[in-house]
mmCIF file of C-alpha atoms in Angstrom:
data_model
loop_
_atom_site.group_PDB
_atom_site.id
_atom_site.type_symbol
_atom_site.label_atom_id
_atom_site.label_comp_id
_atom_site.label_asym_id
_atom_site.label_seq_id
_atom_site.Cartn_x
_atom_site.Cartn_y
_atom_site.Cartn_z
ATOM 1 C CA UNK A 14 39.698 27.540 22.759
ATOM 2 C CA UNK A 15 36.402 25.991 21.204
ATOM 3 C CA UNK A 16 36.087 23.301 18.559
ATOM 4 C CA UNK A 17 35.334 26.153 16.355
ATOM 5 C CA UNK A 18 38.085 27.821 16.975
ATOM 6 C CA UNK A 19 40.316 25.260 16.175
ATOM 7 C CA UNK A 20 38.822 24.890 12.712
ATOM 8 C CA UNK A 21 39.616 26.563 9.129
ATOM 9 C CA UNK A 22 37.333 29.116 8.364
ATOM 10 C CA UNK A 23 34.650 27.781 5.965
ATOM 11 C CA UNK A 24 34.868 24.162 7.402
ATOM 12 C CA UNK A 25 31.666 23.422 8.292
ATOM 13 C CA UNK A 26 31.039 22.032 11.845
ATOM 14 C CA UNK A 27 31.191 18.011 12.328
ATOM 15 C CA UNK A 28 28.042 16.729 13.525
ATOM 16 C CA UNK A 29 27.990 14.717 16.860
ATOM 17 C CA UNK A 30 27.265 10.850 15.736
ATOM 18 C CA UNK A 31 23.897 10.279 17.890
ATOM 19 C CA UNK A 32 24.185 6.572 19.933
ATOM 20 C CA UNK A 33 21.672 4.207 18.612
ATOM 21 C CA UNK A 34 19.863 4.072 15.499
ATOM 22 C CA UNK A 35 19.085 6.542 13.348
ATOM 23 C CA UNK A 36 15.612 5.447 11.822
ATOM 24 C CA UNK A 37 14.706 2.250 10.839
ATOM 25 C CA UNK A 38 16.345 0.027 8.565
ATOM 26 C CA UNK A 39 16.257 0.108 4.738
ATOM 27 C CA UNK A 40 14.819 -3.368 4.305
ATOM 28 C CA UNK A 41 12.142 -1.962 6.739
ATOM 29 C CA UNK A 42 11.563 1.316 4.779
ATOM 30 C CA UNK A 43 10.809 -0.781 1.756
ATOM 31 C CA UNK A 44 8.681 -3.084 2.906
ATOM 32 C CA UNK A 45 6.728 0.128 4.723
ATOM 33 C CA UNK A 46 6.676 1.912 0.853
ATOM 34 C CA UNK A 47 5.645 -1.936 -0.583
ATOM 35 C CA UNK A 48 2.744 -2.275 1.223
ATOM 36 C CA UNK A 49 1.548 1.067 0.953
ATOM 37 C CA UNK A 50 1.946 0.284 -2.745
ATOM 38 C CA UNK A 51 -0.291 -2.458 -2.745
ATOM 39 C CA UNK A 52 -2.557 -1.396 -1.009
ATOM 40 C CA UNK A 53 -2.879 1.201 -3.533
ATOM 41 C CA UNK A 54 -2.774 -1.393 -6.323
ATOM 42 C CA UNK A 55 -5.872 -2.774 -4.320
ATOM 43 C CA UNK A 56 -7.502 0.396 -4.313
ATOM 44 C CA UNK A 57 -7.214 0.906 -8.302
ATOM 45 C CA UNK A 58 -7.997 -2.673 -8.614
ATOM 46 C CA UNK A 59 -11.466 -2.041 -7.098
ATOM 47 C CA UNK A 60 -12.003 0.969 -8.480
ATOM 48 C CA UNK A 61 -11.561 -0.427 -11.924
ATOM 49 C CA UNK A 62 -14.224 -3.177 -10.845
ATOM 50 C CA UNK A 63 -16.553 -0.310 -10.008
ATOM 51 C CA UNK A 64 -15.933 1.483 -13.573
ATOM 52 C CA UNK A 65 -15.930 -1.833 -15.219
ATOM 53 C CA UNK A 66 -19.902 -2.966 -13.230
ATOM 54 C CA UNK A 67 -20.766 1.251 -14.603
ATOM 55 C CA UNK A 68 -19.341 0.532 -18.640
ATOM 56 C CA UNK A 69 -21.459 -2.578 -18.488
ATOM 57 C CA UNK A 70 -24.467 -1.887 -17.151
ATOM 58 C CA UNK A 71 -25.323 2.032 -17.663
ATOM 59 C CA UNK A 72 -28.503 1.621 -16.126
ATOM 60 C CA UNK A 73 -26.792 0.519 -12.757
ATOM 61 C CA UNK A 74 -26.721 3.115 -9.837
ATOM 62 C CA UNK A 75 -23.629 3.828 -8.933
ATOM 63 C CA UNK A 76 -23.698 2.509 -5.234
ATOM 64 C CA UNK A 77 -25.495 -0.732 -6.520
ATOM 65 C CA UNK A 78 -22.533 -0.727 -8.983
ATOM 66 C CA UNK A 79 -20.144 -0.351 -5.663
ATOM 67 C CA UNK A 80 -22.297 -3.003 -3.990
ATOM 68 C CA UNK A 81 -21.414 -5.573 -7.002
ATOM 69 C CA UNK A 82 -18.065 -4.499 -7.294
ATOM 70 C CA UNK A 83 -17.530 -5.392 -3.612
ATOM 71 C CA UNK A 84 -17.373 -9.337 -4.205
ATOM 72 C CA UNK A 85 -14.005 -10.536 -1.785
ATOM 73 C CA UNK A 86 -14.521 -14.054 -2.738
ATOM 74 C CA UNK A 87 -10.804 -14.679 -3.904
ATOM 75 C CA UNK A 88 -9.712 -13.070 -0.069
ATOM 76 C CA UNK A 89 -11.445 -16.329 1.553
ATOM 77 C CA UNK A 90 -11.231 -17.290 5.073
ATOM 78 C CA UNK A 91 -10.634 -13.117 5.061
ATOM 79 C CA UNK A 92 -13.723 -11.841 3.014
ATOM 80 C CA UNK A 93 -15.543 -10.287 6.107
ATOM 81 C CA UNK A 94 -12.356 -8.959 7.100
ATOM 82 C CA UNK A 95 -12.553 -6.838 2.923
ATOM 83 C CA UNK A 96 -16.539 -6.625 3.193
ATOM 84 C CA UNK A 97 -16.294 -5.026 6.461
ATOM 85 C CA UNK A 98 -14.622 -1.597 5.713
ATOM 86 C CA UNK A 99 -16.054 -1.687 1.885
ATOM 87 C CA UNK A 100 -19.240 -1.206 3.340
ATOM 88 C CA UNK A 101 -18.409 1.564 5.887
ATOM 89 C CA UNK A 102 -16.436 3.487 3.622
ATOM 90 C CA UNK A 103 -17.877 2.593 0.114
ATOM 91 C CA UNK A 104 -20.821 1.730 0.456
ATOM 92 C CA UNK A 105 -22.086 4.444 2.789
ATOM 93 C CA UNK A 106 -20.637 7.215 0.765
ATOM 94 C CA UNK A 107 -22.304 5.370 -2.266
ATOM 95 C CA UNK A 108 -25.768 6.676 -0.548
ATOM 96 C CA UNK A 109 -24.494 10.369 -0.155
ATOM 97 C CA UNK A 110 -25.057 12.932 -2.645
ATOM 98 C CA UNK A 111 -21.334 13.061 -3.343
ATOM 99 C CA UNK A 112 -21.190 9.586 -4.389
ATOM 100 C CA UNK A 113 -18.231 7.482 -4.201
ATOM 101 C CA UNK A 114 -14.584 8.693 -4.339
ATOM 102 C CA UNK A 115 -11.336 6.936 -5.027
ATOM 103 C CA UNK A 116 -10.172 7.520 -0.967
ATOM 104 C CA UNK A 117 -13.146 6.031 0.126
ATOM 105 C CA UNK A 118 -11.850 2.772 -1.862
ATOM 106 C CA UNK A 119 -8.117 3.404 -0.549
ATOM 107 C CA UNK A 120 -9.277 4.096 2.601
ATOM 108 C CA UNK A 121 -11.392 0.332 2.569
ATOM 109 C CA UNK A 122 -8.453 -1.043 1.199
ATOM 110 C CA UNK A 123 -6.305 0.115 3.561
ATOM 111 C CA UNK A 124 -8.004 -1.311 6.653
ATOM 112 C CA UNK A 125 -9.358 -4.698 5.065
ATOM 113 C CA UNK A 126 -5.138 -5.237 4.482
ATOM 114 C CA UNK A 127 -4.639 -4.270 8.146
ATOM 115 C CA UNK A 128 -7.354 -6.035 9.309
ATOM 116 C CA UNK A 129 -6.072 -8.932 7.272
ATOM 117 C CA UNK A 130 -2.661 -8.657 8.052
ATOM 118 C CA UNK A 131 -3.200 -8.577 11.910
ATOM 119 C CA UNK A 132 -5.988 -11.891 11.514
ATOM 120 C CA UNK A 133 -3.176 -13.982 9.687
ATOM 121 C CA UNK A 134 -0.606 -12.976 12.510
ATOM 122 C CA UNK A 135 -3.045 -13.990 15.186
ATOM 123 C CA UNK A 136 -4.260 -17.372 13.631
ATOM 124 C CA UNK A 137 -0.678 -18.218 12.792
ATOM 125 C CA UNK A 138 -1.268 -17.997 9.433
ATOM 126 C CA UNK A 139 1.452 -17.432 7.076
ATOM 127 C CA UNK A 140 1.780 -13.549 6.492
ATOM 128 C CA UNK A 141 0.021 -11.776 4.038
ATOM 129 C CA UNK A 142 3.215 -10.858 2.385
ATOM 130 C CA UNK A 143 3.906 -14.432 1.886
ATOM 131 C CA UNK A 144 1.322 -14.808 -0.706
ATOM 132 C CA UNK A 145 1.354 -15.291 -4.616
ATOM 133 C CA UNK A 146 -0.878 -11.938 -5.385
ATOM 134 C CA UNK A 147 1.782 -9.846 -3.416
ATOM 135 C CA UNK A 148 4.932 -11.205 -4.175
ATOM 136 C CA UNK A 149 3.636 -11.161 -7.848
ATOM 137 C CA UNK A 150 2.476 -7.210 -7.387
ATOM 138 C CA UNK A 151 6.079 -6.805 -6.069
ATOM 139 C CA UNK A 152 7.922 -8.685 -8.667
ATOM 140 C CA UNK A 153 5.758 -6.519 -10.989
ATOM 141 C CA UNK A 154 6.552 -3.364 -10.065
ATOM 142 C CA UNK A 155 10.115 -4.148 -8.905
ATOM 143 C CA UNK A 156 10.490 -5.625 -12.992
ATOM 144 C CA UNK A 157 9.110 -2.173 -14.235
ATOM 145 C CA UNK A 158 11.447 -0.349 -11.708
ATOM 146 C CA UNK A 159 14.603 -2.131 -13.171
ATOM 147 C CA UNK A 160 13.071 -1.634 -16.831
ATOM 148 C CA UNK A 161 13.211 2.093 -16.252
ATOM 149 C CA UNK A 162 16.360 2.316 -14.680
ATOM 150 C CA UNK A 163 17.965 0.355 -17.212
ATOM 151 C CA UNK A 164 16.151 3.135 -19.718
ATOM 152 C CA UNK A 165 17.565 5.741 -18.129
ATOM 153 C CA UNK A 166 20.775 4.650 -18.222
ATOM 154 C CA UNK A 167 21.593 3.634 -21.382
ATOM 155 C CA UNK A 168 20.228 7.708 -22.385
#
């Protein structure tokens, strides 16, 4: 007789407990979803430095205004590391006919954190989510999260 047999109809079938892990950890999966958040926090960050160089100064190209916007002072020893992929992605599609869109920016952003974040592991620097501007963008958003669960809630 099979294991099937032996059941109730309309009991479902137990599934078999795989050996190992299933997946990676929580804590893992939300520092994964944290720094794709910040990197997209970047990404608008930039972009708003791009719309903010346009407001300003209407008479501005729009790839020189991507060319100002692309200052990475604040990201020093790192800035070549940020200046690097703004100019292959933002700056190049700055000179197309298309202009610039918002995934070239995420898609700079992206890499220049990478690129960062694999420079600060190799000097022996401390890691990049050690540092005020992230942990603030976290405690930020993880505020706002609590804010809105606490909203909904109390509805």
């Amino acid at each position: 007789m099979t294991e099937q047999d032996e059941r109730p109809p309309g009991i479902p079938r137990r599934k078999e407990r795989k050996k190992g892990r299933r997946g990676a950890p929580k804590s893992k999966e939300f520092m994964d979803a944290a720094l794709d958040a910040y990197i997209r926090y970047e990404a608008l960050r930039m972009w708003r430095r791009i719309e903010l160089v346009k407001r300003s100064s209407p008479e501005i190209a729009p790839g020189e205004a991507a060319r100002l916007a692309g200052n990475f002072d604040e990201r020093f020893p790192y800035a070549p590391l940020w200046a690097g992929p703004w100019e292959r992605e933002v700056l190049a599609a700055a000179a197309t006919p298309a202009g610039v869109a918002f995934a070239n920016v995420e898609s700079a952003m992206r890499a220049a954190v990478q690129d960062e974040r694999k420079a600060r592991l190799d000097q022996g620097d401390e890691p990049l989510e050690d540092l005020p501007d992230y942990n603030d963008f976290i405690d930020g958003a993880l505020g706002r999260l609590m804010e809105e669960t606490r909203g909904e809630k109390e509805t």
